[in-house]
Amino acid sequence: MTHAAPVSPVDRAGLRQRVDKALTDFLAGQRTWMADVDDALVPVAEAIEAFVLRGGKRLRPAFAYWGYRGAGGIDSDQVVSALAALEFVQASALMHDDLMDRSDTRRGAPAVHRRFAARHRGAGWCGDADGFGDAAAILLGDLCLVWSDELLHSTGLDPRTVARARPVFDEMRTEVTVGQYLDVLTQVTGDTSVERAGKVARYKSAKYTVERPLLLGAALADAPLEIRAAYSAYGLPLGEAFQLRDDVLGVFGDPAQTGKPAGDDLREGKRTYLVAAAVEASDDAGRELLLGRLGDQGLDEDGVTRLRELIASTGALARTEERIATLTDTALAALAAVDLETEARQALVDLAIAATRRTD
């Protein structure tokens, strides 16, 4: 496997800075508009700015950009701005995900629903503070989804170019939404099958993290069918590997790196591939312990440690790591089989490594 380059593919071509500038400029305009409507909306603008601008790996715009360049697309700030719209889709998904999971933090800061609940309490407003926080998170997440559309359409690209990308953008947002529902459904039905875990990972994260951004870039570049097919063959297994790495970090990750409490996925009762593999390989006592504590909001540090040890002892962690490696190799093989612009090909190789070996 090719080793990652010293310069991250997200930073190559000044991409991160250009994405951040596009987001900053767009959000400044939205803040002005909202302040004109009512000063009470300024905290909403501030919260979205903090969420979008002060964190995030920018992987989705990077996959889209290098997918665009790989298909022969000509670099422009208008294209980068259009691809930055993916960050608003991501922000929407995360705000809603944190609310549904009752997560306290995101990227080391209070989750949006917690932030607005604290604002309610601090101001001494009427009614239920947590209910207000929940409502705010829903609405801010919805607003980010609306703004993803607005940014895509307001960058100055030829309308015909945007129209080519529109079906990919729409399908991606549908997929992540139904994937999120399947995730919630899986938790309440207690389905611990590897098959169900794989489908949730594919639709909730894998497709909209890698495959759809690549195809969005390909559509903007008007790529031929051969390249679009190769991007799917690369993007689907790589997106699943990305989600599997996320699942490992959700149980074994360092809070200082992930920005979330240790073992948060265990408290939230996530039926991930990692957990499903552990359930499948456990004896009766281990299965009873794991399923009995999974989703326990009161799970303390000792409880997290016991479940981690159990998951590792079943071989589920090793099995998940092996699957990450296999999926990544499959993705890279698909990439090698198609003719792409040289710099973009290397960037996509490096992105695959960065996405699957990350620690945060």
Coordinates of N, CA and C in Angstrom, one line a residue, residues 168-299:
V168 N -27.2 13.6 -8.0 CA -26.3 12.9 -7.0 C -26.5 13.6 -5.6
F169 N -26.5 14.9 -5.6 CA -26.7 15.6 -4.3 C -28.0 15.2 -3.6
D170 N -29.0 15.1 -4.4 CA -30.3 14.8 -3.8 C -30.4 13.4 -3.3
E171 N -29.8 12.4 -4.1 CA -29.8 11.0 -3.7 C -29.0 10.8 -2.4
M172 N -27.8 11.5 -2.4 CA -27.0 11.4 -1.2 C -27.7 11.9 0.1
R173 N -28.4 12.9 0.0 CA -29.1 13.4 1.2 C -30.3 12.5 1.6
T174 N -30.9 11.9 0.6 CA -31.9 10.9 0.9 C -31.3 9.7 1.6
E175 N -30.2 9.2 1.1 CA -29.5 8.0 1.6 C -29.1 8.2 3.1
V176 N -28.5 9.4 3.4 CA -28.0 9.6 4.7 C -29.2 9.7 5.7
T177 N -30.3 10.2 5.3 CA -31.5 10.3 6.1 C -32.1 9.0 6.4
V178 N -32.3 8.2 5.4 CA -32.9 6.9 5.6 C -31.9 6.0 6.4
G179 N -30.6 6.2 6.1 CA -29.6 5.4 6.9 C -29.7 5.8 8.4
Q180 N -29.9 7.0 8.7 CA -30.0 7.4 10.1 C -31.3 6.8 10.7
Y181 N -32.3 6.7 9.9 CA -33.5 6.1 10.5 C -33.3 4.6 10.7
L182 N -32.6 3.9 9.8 CA -32.3 2.5 10.0 C -31.4 2.3 11.3
D183 N -30.5 3.3 11.5 CA -29.7 3.2 12.7 C -30.6 3.3 14.0
V184 N -31.5 4.2 14.0 CA -32.4 4.4 15.2 C -33.3 3.1 15.3
L185 N -33.8 2.6 14.2 CA -34.6 1.4 14.2 C -33.9 0.2 14.7
T186 N -32.6 0.1 14.3 CA -31.8 -1.1 14.7 C -31.6 -1.0 16.2
Q187 N -31.4 0.1 16.8 CA -31.2 0.2 18.2 C -32.4 -0.2 19.0
V188 N -33.6 0.2 18.6 CA -34.8 -0.1 19.3 C -35.3 -1.5 19.1
T189 N -35.0 -2.1 18.0 CA -35.4 -3.5 17.7 C -34.4 -4.5 18.3
G190 N -33.2 -4.0 18.6 CA -32.2 -4.9 19.2 C -31.5 -5.8 18.2
D191 N -31.6 -5.5 16.9 CA -31.0 -6.3 15.8 C -29.5 -6.2 15.9
T192 N -28.9 -7.3 16.2 CA -27.4 -7.4 16.3 C -26.7 -8.2 15.2
S193 N -27.4 -8.3 14.1 CA -26.8 -9.1 13.0 C -25.8 -8.3 12.2
V194 N -24.8 -9.0 11.8 CA -23.7 -8.3 11.0 C -24.3 -7.7 9.7
E195 N -25.2 -8.4 9.1 CA -25.9 -7.9 7.9 C -26.5 -6.6 8.1
R196 N -27.3 -6.4 9.2 CA -28.0 -5.2 9.4 C -27.0 -4.1 9.7
A197 N -25.9 -4.4 10.5 CA -24.9 -3.4 10.9 C -24.2 -2.9 9.6
G198 N -24.0 -3.8 8.6 CA -23.4 -3.4 7.4 C -24.2 -2.5 6.6
K199 N -25.5 -2.7 6.5 CA -26.4 -1.9 5.8 C -26.6 -0.5 6.4
V200 N -26.6 -0.4 7.7 CA -26.7 0.9 8.4 C -25.4 1.7 8.1
A201 N -24.3 1.0 8.2 CA -23.0 1.7 7.9 C -23.0 2.2 6.5
R202 N -23.5 1.4 5.6 CA -23.4 1.8 4.2 C -24.2 3.0 3.9
Y203 N -25.5 3.0 4.4 CA -26.4 4.2 4.1 C -26.2 5.4 5.0
K204 N -25.9 5.1 6.2 CA -25.8 6.2 7.2 C -24.5 7.0 6.9
S205 N -23.5 6.4 6.5 CA -22.2 7.0 6.5 C -21.4 6.8 5.2
A206 N -21.3 5.5 4.8 CA -20.3 5.1 3.8 C -20.6 5.8 2.4
K207 N -21.8 5.8 2.0 CA -22.1 6.4 0.7 C -22.0 7.9 0.7
Y208 N -22.4 8.6 1.7 CA -22.3 10.0 1.7 C -21.0 10.6 2.1
T209 N -20.1 9.7 2.7 CA -18.8 10.1 3.0 C -17.8 10.1 1.8
V210 N -17.9 9.0 1.0 CA -17.0 8.8 -0.1 C -17.6 8.7 -1.4
E211 N -18.5 7.7 -1.6 CA -19.0 7.5 -3.0 C -19.8 8.7 -3.6
R212 N -20.7 9.2 -2.8 CA -21.5 10.3 -3.4 C -20.7 11.6 -3.6
P213 N -19.8 12.0 -2.7 CA -18.9 13.1 -3.0 C -18.1 12.9 -4.2
L214 N -17.6 11.7 -4.4 CA -16.8 11.4 -5.6 C -17.7 11.6 -6.9
L215 N -18.9 11.1 -6.8 CA -19.8 11.1 -7.9 C -20.3 12.6 -8.2
L216 N -20.4 13.3 -7.1 CA -20.7 14.7 -7.2 C -19.6 15.5 -8.0
G217 N -18.4 15.2 -7.7 CA -17.3 15.8 -8.4 C -17.2 15.3 -9.8
A218 N -17.5 14.0 -10.0 CA -17.5 13.5 -11.4 C -18.6 14.1 -12.2
A219 N -19.8 14.4 -11.6 CA -20.9 15.0 -12.4 C -20.5 16.4 -12.8
L220 N -19.9 17.2 -11.9 CA -19.5 18.5 -12.2 C -18.5 18.5 -13.4
A221 N -17.7 17.5 -13.4 CA -16.7 17.4 -14.5 C -17.2 16.7 -15.7
D222 N -18.5 16.3 -15.7 CA -19.1 15.6 -16.8 C -18.3 14.3 -17.2
A223 N -17.9 13.5 -16.1 CA -17.1 12.4 -16.3 C -17.8 11.3 -17.1
P224 N -17.0 10.5 -17.8 CA -17.6 9.3 -18.6 C -18.0 8.2 -17.6
L225 N -18.8 7.3 -18.1 CA -19.4 6.2 -17.3 C -18.3 5.4 -16.6
E226 N -17.2 5.2 -17.4 CA -16.1 4.3 -16.9 C -15.5 4.9 -15.5
I227 N -15.3 6.2 -15.5 CA -14.8 6.8 -14.3 C -15.8 6.8 -13.2
R228 N -17.1 7.1 -13.5 CA -18.1 7.0 -12.5 C -18.2 5.7 -11.9
A229 N -18.1 4.6 -12.7 CA -18.2 3.2 -12.2 C -17.0 2.9 -11.3
A230 N -15.8 3.4 -11.7 CA -14.7 3.2 -10.8 C -14.8 3.9 -9.5
Y231 N -15.3 5.1 -9.5 CA -15.5 5.9 -8.3 C -16.4 5.1 -7.3
S232 N -17.5 4.5 -7.9 CA -18.4 3.7 -7.0 C -17.7 2.5 -6.4
A233 N -16.9 1.8 -7.3 CA -16.2 0.6 -6.9 C -15.1 1.0 -5.9
Y234 N -14.6 2.2 -5.9 CA -13.6 2.6 -4.9 C -14.3 3.2 -3.7
G235 N -15.4 4.0 -3.9 CA -16.0 4.7 -2.8 C -16.8 3.9 -1.9
L236 N -17.5 2.9 -2.4 CA -18.4 2.1 -1.5 C -17.6 1.3 -0.4
P237 N -16.6 0.5 -0.9 CA -15.8 -0.2 0.2 C -15.0 0.7 1.1
L238 N -14.5 1.8 0.5 CA -13.7 2.7 1.3 C -14.6 3.4 2.3
G239 N -15.8 3.8 1.9 CA -16.8 4.4 2.8 C -17.2 3.5 4.0
E240 N -17.3 2.2 3.7 CA -17.6 1.3 4.7 C -16.4 1.1 5.7
A241 N -15.2 1.1 5.1 CA -14.0 1.0 6.0 C -13.9 2.3 6.9
F242 N -14.3 3.4 6.3 CA -14.3 4.7 7.1 C -15.2 4.5 8.3
Q243 N -16.4 4.0 8.0 CA -17.4 3.9 9.1 C -16.9 2.8 10.1
L244 N -16.3 1.8 9.7 CA -15.8 0.8 10.6 C -14.7 1.4 11.5
R245 N -13.9 2.2 10.9 CA -12.9 2.9 11.8 C -13.6 3.8 12.8
D246 N -14.7 4.5 12.4 CA -15.4 5.3 13.3 C -16.0 4.4 14.4
D247 N -16.5 3.2 14.1 CA -17.1 2.3 15.1 C -16.0 1.9 16.1
V248 N -14.8 1.6 15.6 CA -13.7 1.2 16.5 C -13.4 2.4 17.5
L249 N -13.3 3.6 16.9 CA -13.0 4.8 17.7 C -14.1 5.1 18.7
G250 N -15.4 4.7 18.4 CA -16.5 5.0 19.3 C -16.4 4.1 20.5
V251 N -15.7 3.0 20.5 CA -15.5 2.1 21.6 C -14.1 2.3 22.2
F252 N -13.1 2.3 21.4 CA -11.7 2.2 21.9 C -11.0 3.5 21.7
G253 N -11.6 4.6 21.2 CA -10.9 5.8 20.9 C -10.5 6.6 22.2
D254 N -9.5 7.5 22.0 CA -9.1 8.3 23.1 C -9.9 9.6 23.1
P255 N -10.6 9.9 24.2 CA -11.5 11.1 24.2 C -10.7 12.4 23.8
A256 N -9.4 12.5 24.2 CA -8.7 13.7 23.8 C -8.5 13.8 22.3
Q257 N -8.6 12.7 21.6 CA -8.5 12.8 20.1 C -9.9 12.9 19.5
T258 N -10.9 12.1 20.0 CA -12.2 12.0 19.3 C -13.1 13.2 19.7
G259 N -12.9 13.8 20.9 CA -13.7 14.9 21.3 C -15.0 14.4 21.9
K260 N -15.1 13.0 22.2 CA -16.3 12.4 22.8 C -15.9 11.6 23.9
P261 N -16.8 11.4 24.9 CA -16.5 10.5 26.1 C -16.1 9.1 25.6
A262 N -15.2 8.5 26.4 CA -14.8 7.1 26.1 C -16.0 6.2 26.1
G263 N -16.1 5.3 25.1 CA -17.1 4.3 25.1 C -18.5 4.9 24.8
D264 N -18.6 6.0 24.2 CA -19.9 6.6 24.0 C -20.8 5.8 23.2
D265 N -20.3 5.1 22.2 CA -21.2 4.2 21.3 C -21.8 3.1 22.2
L266 N -21.1 2.7 23.2 CA -21.6 1.6 24.1 C -22.8 2.1 24.9
R267 N -22.7 3.3 25.4 CA -23.8 4.0 26.2 C -25.0 4.2 25.3
E268 N -24.7 4.6 24.0 CA -25.8 4.9 23.1 C -26.4 3.7 22.5
G269 N -25.8 2.5 22.8 CA -26.4 1.2 22.3 C -26.3 1.0 20.8
K270 N -25.2 1.5 20.2 CA -25.0 1.4 18.8 C -24.8 -0.1 18.4
R271 N -25.6 -0.6 17.4 CA -25.4 -1.9 16.9 C -24.5 -1.9 15.7
T272 N -23.2 -1.7 15.9 CA -22.3 -1.6 14.9 C -21.8 -2.9 14.4
Y273 N -21.0 -3.0 13.4 CA -20.4 -4.2 12.9 C -19.5 -4.8 14.0
L274 N -18.8 -3.9 14.7 CA -17.9 -4.3 15.8 C -18.7 -5.0 16.9
V275 N -19.8 -4.5 17.3 CA -20.6 -5.1 18.3 C -21.3 -6.3 17.8
A276 N -21.8 -6.3 16.6 CA -22.4 -7.5 16.0 C -21.5 -8.6 15.9
A277 N -20.2 -8.4 15.5 CA -19.2 -9.4 15.5 C -18.9 -10.0 16.9
A278 N -18.9 -9.1 17.9 CA -18.7 -9.6 19.3 C -19.8 -10.4 19.8
V279 N -21.1 -10.0 19.5 CA -22.2 -10.8 19.9 C -22.2 -12.2 19.2
E280 N -21.9 -12.2 17.9 CA -21.8 -13.4 17.2 C -20.8 -14.4 17.7
A281 N -19.6 -13.9 18.2 CA -18.5 -14.7 18.6 C -18.5 -15.0 20.1
S282 N -19.4 -14.4 20.9 CA -19.4 -14.5 22.4 C -20.1 -15.8 22.8
D283 N -19.7 -16.3 24.0 CA -20.4 -17.4 24.6 C -21.7 -16.8 25.3
D284 N -22.5 -17.6 25.9 CA -23.8 -17.1 26.5 C -23.5 -16.1 27.5
A285 N -22.5 -16.3 28.4 CA -22.3 -15.3 29.4 C -21.8 -14.0 28.9
G286 N -20.9 -14.0 27.9 CA -20.4 -12.8 27.3 C -21.5 -12.1 26.5
R287 N -22.4 -12.8 25.8 CA -23.5 -12.2 25.1 C -24.4 -11.5 26.1
E288 N -24.7 -12.2 27.2 CA -25.6 -11.6 28.2 C -25.0 -10.3 28.8
L289 N -23.7 -10.3 29.0 CA -23.1 -9.1 29.6 C -23.1 -8.0 28.6
L290 N -22.8 -8.3 27.3 CA -22.7 -7.3 26.3 C -24.1 -6.7 26.0
L291 N -25.0 -7.5 25.8 CA -26.4 -7.0 25.5 C -27.1 -6.4 26.7
G292 N -26.7 -6.8 27.9 CA -27.3 -6.3 29.1 C -26.8 -4.9 29.4
R293 N -25.5 -4.6 29.0 CA -25.0 -3.2 29.3 C -25.0 -2.3 28.1
L294 N -25.2 -2.8 26.9 CA -25.2 -2.0 25.7 C -26.5 -1.1 25.8
G295 N -26.2 0.2 25.6 CA -27.3 1.2 25.7 C -27.6 1.7 27.1
D296 N -26.7 1.3 28.1 CA -26.9 1.7 29.5 C -26.3 3.1 29.6
Q297 N -27.1 4.1 29.8 CA -26.6 5.5 29.9 C -25.8 5.7 31.2
G298 N -25.9 4.8 32.1 CA -25.1 4.9 33.4 C -23.8 4.1 33.3
L299 N -23.4 3.6 32.2 CA -22.2 2.8 32.1 C -21.0 3.7 32.5

